[in-house]
Coordinates of C-alpha atoms in Angstrom, one line a residue:
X1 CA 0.0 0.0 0.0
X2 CA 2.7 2.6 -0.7
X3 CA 2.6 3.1 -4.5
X4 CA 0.2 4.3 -6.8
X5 CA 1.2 1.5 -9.2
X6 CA 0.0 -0.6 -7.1
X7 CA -3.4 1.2 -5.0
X8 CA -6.2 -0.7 -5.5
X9 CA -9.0 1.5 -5.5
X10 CA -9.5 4.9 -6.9
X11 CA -12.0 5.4 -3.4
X12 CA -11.0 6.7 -0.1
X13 CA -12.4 7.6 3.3
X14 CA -10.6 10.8 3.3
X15 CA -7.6 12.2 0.8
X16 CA -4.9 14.3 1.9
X17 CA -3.1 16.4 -0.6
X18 CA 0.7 16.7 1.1
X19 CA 3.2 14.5 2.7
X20 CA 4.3 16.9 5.0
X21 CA 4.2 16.2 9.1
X22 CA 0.7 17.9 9.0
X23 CA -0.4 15.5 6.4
X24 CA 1.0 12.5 7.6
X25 CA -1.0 12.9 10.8
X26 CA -4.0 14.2 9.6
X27 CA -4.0 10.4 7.8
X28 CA -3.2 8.7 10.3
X29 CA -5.5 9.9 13.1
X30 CA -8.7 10.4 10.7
X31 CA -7.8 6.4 10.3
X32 CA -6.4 4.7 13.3
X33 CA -8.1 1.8 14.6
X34 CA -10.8 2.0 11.9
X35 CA -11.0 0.4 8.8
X36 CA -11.3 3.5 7.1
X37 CA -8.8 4.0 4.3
X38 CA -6.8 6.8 3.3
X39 CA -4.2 8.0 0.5
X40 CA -1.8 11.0 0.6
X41 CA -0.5 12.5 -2.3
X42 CA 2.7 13.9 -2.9
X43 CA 4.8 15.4 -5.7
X44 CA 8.3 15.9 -3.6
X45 CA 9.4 14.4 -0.7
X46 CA 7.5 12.1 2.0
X47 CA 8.2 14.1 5.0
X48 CA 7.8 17.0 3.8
X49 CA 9.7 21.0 4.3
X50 CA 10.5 20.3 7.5
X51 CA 12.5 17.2 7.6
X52 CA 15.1 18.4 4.3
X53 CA 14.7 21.6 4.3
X54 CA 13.6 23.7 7.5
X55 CA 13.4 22.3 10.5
X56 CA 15.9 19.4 10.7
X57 CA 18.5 20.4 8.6
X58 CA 18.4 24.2 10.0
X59 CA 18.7 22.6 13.6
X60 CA 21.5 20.2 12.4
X61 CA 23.7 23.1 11.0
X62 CA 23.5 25.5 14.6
X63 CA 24.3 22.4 17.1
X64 CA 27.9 22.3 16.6
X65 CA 28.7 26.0 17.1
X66 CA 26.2 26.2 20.0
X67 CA 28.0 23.2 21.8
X68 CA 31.6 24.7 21.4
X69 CA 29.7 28.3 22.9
X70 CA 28.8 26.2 25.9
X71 CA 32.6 24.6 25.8
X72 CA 33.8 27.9 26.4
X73 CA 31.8 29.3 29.4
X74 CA 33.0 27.4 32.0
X75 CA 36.5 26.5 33.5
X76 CA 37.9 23.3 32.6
X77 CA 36.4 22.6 29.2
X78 CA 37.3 26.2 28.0
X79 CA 41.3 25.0 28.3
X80 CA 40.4 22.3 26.1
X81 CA 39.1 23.8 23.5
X82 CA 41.5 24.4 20.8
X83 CA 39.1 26.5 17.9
X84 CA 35.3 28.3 18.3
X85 CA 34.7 27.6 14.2
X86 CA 33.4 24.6 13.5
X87 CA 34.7 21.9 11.3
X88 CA 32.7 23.3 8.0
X89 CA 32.9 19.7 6.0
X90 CA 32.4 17.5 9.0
X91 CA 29.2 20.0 10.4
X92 CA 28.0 19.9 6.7
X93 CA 28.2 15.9 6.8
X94 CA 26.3 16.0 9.6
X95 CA 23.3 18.3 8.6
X96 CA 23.1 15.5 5.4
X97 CA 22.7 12.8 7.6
X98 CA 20.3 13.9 9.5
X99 CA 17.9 15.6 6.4
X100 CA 19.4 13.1 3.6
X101 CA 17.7 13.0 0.2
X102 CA 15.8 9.9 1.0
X103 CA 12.2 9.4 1.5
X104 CA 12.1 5.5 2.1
X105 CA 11.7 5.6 5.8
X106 CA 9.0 7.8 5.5
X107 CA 7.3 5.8 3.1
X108 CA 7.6 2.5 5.2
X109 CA 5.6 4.2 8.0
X110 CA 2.9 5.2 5.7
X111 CA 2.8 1.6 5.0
X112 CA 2.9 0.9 8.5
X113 CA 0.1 2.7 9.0
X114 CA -2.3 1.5 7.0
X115 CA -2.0 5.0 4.6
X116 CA -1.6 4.7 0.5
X117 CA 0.4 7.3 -1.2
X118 CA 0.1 8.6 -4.7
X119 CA 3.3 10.1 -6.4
X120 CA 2.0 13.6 -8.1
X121 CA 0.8 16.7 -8.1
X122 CA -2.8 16.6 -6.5
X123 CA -5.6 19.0 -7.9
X124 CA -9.2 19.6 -6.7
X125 CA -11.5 19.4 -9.6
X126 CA -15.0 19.2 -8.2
X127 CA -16.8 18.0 -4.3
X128 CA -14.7 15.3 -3.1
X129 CA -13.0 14.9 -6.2
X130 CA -8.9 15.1 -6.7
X131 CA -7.3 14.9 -10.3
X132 CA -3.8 13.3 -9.9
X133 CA -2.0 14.2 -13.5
X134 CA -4.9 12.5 -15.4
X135 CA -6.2 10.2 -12.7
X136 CA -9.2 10.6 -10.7
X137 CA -9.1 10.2 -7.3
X138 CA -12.6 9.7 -4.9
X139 CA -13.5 10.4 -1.1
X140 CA -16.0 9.4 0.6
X141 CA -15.4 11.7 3.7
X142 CA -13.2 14.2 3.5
X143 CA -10.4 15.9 1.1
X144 CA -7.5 17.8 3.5
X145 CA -5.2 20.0 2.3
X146 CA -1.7 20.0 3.6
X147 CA 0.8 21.5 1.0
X148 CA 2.6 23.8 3.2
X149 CA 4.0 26.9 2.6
X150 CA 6.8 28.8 -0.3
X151 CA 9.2 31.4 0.1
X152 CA 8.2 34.9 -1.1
X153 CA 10.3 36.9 -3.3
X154 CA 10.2 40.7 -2.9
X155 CA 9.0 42.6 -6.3
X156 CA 12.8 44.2 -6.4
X157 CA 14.3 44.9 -9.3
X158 CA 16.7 42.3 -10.5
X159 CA 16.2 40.2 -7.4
X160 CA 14.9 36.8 -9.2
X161 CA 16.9 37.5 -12.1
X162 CA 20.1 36.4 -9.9
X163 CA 19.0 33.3 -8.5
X164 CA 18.6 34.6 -5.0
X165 CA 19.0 31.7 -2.3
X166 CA 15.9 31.0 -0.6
X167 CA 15.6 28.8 3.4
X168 CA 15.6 25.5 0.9
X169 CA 19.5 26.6 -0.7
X170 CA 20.8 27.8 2.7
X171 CA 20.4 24.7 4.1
X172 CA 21.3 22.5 2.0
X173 CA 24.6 24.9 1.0
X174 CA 27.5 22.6 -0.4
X175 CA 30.2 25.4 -0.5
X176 CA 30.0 27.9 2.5
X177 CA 29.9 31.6 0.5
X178 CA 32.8 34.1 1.6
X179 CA 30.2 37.2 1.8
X180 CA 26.2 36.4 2.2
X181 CA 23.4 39.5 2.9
X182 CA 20.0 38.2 4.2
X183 CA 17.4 40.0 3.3
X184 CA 14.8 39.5 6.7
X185 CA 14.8 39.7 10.1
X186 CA 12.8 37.0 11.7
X187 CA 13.5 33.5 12.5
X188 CA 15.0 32.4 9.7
X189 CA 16.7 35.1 8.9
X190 CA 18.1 35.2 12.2
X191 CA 19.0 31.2 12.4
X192 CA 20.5 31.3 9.5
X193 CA 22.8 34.7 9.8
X194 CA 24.0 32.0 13.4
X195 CA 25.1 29.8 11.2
X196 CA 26.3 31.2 7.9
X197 CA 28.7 33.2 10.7
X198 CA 29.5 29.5 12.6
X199 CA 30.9 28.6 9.1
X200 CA 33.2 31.2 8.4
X201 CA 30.6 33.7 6.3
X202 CA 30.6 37.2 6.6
X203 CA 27.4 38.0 7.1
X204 CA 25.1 41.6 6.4
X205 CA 21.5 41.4 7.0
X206 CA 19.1 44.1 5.8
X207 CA 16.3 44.3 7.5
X208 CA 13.1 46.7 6.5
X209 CA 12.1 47.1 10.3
X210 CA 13.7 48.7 13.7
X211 CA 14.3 45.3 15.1
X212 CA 14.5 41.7 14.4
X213 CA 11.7 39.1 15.5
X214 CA 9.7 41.7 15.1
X215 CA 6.3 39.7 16.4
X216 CA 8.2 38.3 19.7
X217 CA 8.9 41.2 22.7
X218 CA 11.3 43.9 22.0
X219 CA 14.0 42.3 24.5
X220 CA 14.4 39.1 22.4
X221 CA 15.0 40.8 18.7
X222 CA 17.6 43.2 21.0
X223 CA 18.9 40.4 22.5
X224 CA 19.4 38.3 19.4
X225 CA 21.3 41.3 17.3
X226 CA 23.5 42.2 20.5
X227 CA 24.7 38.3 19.8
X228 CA 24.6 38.4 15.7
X229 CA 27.0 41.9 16.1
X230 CA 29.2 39.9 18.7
X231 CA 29.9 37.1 16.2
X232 CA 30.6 39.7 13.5
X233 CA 27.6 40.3 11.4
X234 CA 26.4 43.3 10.1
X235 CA 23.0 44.4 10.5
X236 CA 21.6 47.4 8.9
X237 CA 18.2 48.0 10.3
X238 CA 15.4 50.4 8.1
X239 CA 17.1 49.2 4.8
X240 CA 15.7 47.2 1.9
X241 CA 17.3 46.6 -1.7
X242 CA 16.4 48.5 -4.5
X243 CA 18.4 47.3 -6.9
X244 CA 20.0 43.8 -7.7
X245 CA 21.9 42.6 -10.3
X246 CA 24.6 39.7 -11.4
X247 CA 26.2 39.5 -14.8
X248 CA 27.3 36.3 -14.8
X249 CA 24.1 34.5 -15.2
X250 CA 23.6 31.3 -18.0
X251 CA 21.0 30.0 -19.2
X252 CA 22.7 26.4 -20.1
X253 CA 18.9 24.9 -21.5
X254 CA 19.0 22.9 -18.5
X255 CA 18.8 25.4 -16.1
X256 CA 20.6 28.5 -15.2
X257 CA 23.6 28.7 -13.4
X258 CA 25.4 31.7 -12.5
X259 CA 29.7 32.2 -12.0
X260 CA 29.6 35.2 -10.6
X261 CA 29.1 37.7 -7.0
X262 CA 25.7 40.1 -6.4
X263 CA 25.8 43.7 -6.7
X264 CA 23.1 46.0 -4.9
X265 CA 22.0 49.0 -3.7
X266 CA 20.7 49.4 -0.2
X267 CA 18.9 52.3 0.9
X268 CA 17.8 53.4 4.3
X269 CA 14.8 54.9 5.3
X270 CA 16.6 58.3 4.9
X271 CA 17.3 57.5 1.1
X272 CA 20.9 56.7 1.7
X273 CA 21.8 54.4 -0.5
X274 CA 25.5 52.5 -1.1
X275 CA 26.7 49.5 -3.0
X276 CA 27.3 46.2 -1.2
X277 CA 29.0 43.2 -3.5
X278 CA 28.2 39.7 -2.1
X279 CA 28.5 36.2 -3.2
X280 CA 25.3 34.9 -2.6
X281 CA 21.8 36.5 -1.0
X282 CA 19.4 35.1 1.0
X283 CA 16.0 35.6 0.7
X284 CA 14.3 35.2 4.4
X285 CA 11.1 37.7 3.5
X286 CA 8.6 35.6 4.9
X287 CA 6.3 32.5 3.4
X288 CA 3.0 32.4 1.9
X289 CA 0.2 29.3 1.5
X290 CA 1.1 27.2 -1.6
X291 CA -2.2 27.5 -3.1
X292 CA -1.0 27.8 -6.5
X293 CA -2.4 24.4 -9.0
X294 CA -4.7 23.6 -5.9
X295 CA -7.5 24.0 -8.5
X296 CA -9.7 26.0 -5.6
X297 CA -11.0 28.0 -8.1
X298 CA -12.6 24.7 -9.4
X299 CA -15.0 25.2 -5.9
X300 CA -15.8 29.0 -6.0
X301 CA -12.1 29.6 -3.5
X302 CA -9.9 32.2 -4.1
X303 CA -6.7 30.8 -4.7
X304 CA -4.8 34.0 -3.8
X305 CA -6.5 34.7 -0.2
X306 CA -5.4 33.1 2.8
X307 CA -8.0 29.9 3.3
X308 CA -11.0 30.4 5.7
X309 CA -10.8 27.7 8.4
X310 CA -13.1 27.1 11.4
X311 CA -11.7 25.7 14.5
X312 CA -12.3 21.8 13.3
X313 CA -10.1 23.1 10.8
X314 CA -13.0 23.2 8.1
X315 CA -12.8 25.6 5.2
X316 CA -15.2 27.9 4.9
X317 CA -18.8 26.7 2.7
X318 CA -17.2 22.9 2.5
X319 CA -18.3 20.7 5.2
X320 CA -15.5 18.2 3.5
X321 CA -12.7 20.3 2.8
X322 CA -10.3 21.3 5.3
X323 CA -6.6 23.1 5.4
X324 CA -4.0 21.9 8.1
X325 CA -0.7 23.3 8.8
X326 CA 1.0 26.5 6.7
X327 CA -1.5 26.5 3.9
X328 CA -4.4 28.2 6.3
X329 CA -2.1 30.6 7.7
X330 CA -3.5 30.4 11.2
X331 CA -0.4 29.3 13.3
X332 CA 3.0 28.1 10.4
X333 CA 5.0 26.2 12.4
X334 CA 5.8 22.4 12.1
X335 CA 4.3 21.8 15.6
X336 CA 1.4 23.7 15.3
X337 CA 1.1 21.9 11.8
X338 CA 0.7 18.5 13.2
X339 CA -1.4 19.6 16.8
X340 CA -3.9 21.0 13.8
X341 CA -3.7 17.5 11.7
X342 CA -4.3 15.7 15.3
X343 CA -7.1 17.9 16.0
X344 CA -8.6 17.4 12.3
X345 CA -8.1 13.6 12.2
X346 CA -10.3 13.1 15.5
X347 CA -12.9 15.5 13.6
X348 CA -13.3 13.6 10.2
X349 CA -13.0 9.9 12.7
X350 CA -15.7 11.5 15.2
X351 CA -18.2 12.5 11.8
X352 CA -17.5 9.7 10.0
X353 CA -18.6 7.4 13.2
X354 CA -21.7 10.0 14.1
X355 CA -19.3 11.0 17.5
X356 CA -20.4 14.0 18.6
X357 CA -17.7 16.5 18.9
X358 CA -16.2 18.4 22.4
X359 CA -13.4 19.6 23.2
X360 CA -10.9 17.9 21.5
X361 CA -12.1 18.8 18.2
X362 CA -11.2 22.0 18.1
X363 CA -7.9 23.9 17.7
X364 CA -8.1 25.8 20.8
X365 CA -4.2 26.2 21.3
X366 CA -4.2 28.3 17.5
X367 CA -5.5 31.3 19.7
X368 CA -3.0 32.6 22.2
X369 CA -1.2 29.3 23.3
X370 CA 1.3 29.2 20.1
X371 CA 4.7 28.3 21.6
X372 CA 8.0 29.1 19.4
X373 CA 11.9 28.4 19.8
X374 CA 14.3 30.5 17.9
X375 CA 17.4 28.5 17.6
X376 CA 20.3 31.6 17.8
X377 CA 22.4 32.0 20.3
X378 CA 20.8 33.3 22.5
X379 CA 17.8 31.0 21.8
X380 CA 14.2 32.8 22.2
X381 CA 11.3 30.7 23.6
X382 CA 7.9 32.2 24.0
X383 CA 4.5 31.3 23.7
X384 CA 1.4 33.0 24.4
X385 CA 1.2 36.8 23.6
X386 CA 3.5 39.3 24.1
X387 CA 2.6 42.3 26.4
X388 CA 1.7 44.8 23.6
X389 CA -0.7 42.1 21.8
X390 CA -2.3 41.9 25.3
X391 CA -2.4 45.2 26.0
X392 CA -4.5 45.8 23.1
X393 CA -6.5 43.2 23.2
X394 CA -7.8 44.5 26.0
X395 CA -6.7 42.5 28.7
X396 CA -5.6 43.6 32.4
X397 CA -2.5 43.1 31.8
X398 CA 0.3 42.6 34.8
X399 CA 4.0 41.7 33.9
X400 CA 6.8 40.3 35.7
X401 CA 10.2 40.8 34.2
X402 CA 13.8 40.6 35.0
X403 CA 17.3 39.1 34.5
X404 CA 18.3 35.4 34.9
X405 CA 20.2 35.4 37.0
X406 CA 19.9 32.2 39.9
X407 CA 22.3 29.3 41.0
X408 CA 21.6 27.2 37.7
X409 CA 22.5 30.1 35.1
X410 CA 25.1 30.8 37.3
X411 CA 26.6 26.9 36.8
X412 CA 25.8 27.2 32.6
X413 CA 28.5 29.9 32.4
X414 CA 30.6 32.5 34.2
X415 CA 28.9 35.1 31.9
X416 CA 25.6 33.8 31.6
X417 CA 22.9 36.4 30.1
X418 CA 19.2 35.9 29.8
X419 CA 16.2 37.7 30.2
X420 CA 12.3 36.4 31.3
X421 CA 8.7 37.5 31.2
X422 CA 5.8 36.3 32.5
X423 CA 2.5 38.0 30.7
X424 CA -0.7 38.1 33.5
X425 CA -4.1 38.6 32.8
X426 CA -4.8 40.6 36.0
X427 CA -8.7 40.2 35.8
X428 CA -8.3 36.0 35.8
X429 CA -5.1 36.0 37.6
X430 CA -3.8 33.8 35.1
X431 CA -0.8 33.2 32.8
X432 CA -1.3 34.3 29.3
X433 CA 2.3 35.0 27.7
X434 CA 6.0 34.2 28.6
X435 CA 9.3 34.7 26.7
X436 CA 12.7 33.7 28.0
X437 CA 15.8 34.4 26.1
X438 CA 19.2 32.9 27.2
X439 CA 21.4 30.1 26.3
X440 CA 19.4 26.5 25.9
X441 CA 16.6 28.0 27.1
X442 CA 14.5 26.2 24.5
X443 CA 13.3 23.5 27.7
X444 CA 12.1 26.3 29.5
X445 CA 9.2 26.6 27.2
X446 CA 6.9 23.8 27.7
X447 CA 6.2 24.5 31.4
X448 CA 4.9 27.7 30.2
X449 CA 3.2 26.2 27.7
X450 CA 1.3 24.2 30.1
X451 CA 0.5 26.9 32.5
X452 CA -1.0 29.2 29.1
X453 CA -2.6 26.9 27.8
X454 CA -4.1 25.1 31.7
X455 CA -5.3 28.5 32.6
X456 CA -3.1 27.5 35.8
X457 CA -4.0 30.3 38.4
X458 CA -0.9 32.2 39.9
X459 CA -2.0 30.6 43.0
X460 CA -1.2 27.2 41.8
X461 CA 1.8 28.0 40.3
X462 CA 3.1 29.4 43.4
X463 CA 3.5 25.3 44.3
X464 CA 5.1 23.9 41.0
X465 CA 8.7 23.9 42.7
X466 CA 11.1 24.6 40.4
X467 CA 14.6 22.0 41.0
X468 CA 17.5 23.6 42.8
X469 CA 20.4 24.2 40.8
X470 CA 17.9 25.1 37.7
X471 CA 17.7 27.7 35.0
X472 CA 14.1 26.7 35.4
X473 CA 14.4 28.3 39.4
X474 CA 14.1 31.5 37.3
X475 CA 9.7 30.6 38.0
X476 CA 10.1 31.3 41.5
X477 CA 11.9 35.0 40.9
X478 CA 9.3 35.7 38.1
X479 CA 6.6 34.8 40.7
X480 CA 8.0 36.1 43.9
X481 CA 8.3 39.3 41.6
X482 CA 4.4 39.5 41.5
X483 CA 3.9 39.3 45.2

């Protein structure tokens, strides 16, 4: 049951367009322990973005020169390390294990599972109907779409014209550029400016805003320059290109392949403009839905607006068409991705058997209990919303804020820097927004996430003892700071 040479039926239960995470659980769980059927259909990769392109590989490429960071802060292992690069081919090795080109593994637990996969490009062409290049495809339930998301290319002038690297080239880079500008300044703009600089590139980011992780609190983007600039990049805030070019571009027939470094022209929000010359750029502008070949437009959706989904995850006027992960826009992050394929699964399981539906069913966590991990060093983890979201939404809002700075930072390094912030709702007395940045504070998060997304009353938290010598002792400051 892994092929479409050898499918059986042209009928399904339910359909899923998309291999990715979200799509492989939104199969699974709309049929496990049924004997529903399902097939997921895939043009790329089984496993989608996230395991050999983003996530995985991205991770893989910032472990090394965050391990030789934490070498260095403390006596005793600082003597004994002899170099704070690290080894480019051997760290490149690495990041191709762990993403590889491979999809078999993937495949086998489809198999495993029960789930049929179709190799193509999948395309909606009437209720409960998919065309798969020329072959017609049935559901009985439910159709979900789970194609993910694409990088967006600014509209400057010249800018696809010289092959500009998007998140998909940068990391899976063979040769490590001498000079690379990034044109973003969120999270993968910021992750990969980490480890473009780990590698030995000169790195110039040009950023359009004030700050970088512009959506998180103010204190993280600050805190995440102040340790970009340490390591040597350049960051030149207010500032967009205007103008790109590269001359040695050739179209061989096969493709085009270029020889040669960028020119451009940045400007400022002054209109200052100067000339930079790099070797490669990277475009980290943001994402959009890939919508595009969908055939929406085949069931009265536009295929250029975000897609309208309940919280069952149900598009808008289709009680049998629904959008998980990147491609609805609500929450585009791999987790989030696969809590929303969960949540849809039990939905099209619960209809199917006439279950009614509670709880469960709905994406609750997609509205102010989205938790996030920036990989730089420092690493930002938040989830929930930030004080200014909360402050405009209205809410009562108390916050408790300060320094890390107790007996388990202490032990993670002599110079050990890190900031918290606990978001209150004041009227419930209840957590609703938390961001720490600091070294490996990634683990921090989840407590957090459980008190958000629990509704845990201060008063409750106030007994959750936090382990002494912890980073995680930093809960009893932030609370004893609300007393």
């Amino acid at each position: 049951m892994t092929t479409s040479e050898n499918s059986p039926s042209e009928i399904y239960d339910v359909i899923v367009i998309g291999a990715g995470p979200a799509g492989e659980n939104a199969a699974d769980y709309a049929i496990r322990g049924s004997d529903r059927t399902a097939v997921i259909i895939e043009e790329q990769l089984v496993g989608g973005e996230c395991s050999y392109w983003a996530c995985m590989p991205s991770k893989a490429l910032l472990g090394a020169g965050a391990a030789l960071d934490h070498a260095v802060a403390l006596p005793g292992s600082r003597g004994r390390v002899t170099t704070s690069a690290p080894d480019a081919s051997a760290l490149l090795d690495w990041r191709t294990r762990i993403a590889g080109r491979d999809d078999t593994g993937q495949v086998e637990w489809l198999d495993s599972a029960g789930i049929d996969l179709i190799r193509g490009r999948g395309r909606i062409v009437g209720e409960r109907v998919v065309d798969v290049e020329g072959r017609t495809i049935r559901a009985r339930e439910a159709v979900v779409l789970a194609t993910g998301s694409t990088a967006a290319i600014p509209p400057i002038a010249g800018l696809a014209d010289t092959l500009p690297w998007t998140s998909r080239d940068a990391t899976n880079l063979l040769e490590v550029p001498g000079r690379i500008a990034i044109l973003g300044g969120g999270v993968v703009a910021c992750e990969a400016a980490t480890w473009c600089t780990d590698l030995g590139a000169a790195v110039t980011m040009v950023v359009r805003g004030e700050t970088l992780l512009p959506s998180m609190e103010p204190f993280a983007g600050q805190r995440v320059a102040e340790g970009l600039r340490e390591r040597g990049v350049d960051i030149r805030f207010g500032s967009t290109f205007t103008e790109v070019s590269r001359p040695d571009v050739v179209d061989t027939g096969y493709g085009r392949i270029h020889g040669g470094p960028v020119s451009a022209t940045i400007a400022d929000h002054n209109g200052h403009a100067e000339s930079l010359e790099v070797d490669e750029i990277l475009v980290a502008a943001g994402r959009r839905p890939a919508m595009a070949g969908l055939g929406l437009d085949s069931i009265g959706i536009d295929p250029s607006r975000p897609l309208d989904v309940d919280d069952h995850l149900n598009v808008a006027g289709h009680d049998w068409l629904y959008a998980v992960g990147d491609v609805n826009g609500r929450a585009p992050l791999t987790h989030m991705g696969k809590y929303q394929a969960r949540v849809v699964g039990d939905v099209i399981a619960a209809r199917a058997s006439g279950t009614a539906l509670d709880d469960r069913h709905a994406a609750t966590s997609d509205h102010g209990g989205i938790p996030q991990v920036v990989f730089t060093r420092p690493q930002v983890a938040s989830v929930g919303v930030t004080e200014a979201a909360a402050r405009a939404a209205g809410h009562a809002v108390t916050v408790s804020d300060l320094d890390i700075a107790v007996a388990g930072s202490a032990l993670e390094s002599e110079d050990y820097r890190g900031h918290a912030t606990l978001v209150i709702d004041g009227d419930r007395d209840v957590l609703i927004g938390a961001t720490f940045v600091g070294p490996d504070i990634a683990e921090l998060l989840h407590s957090a996430t459980v008190a958000v997304v629990g509704e845990v009353p201060l008063s409750r938290l106030w007994h959750a003892v936090p382990a002494y010598p912890t980073v995680s002792e930093v809960w009893l400051r932030l609370l004893e700071n609300l007393r």
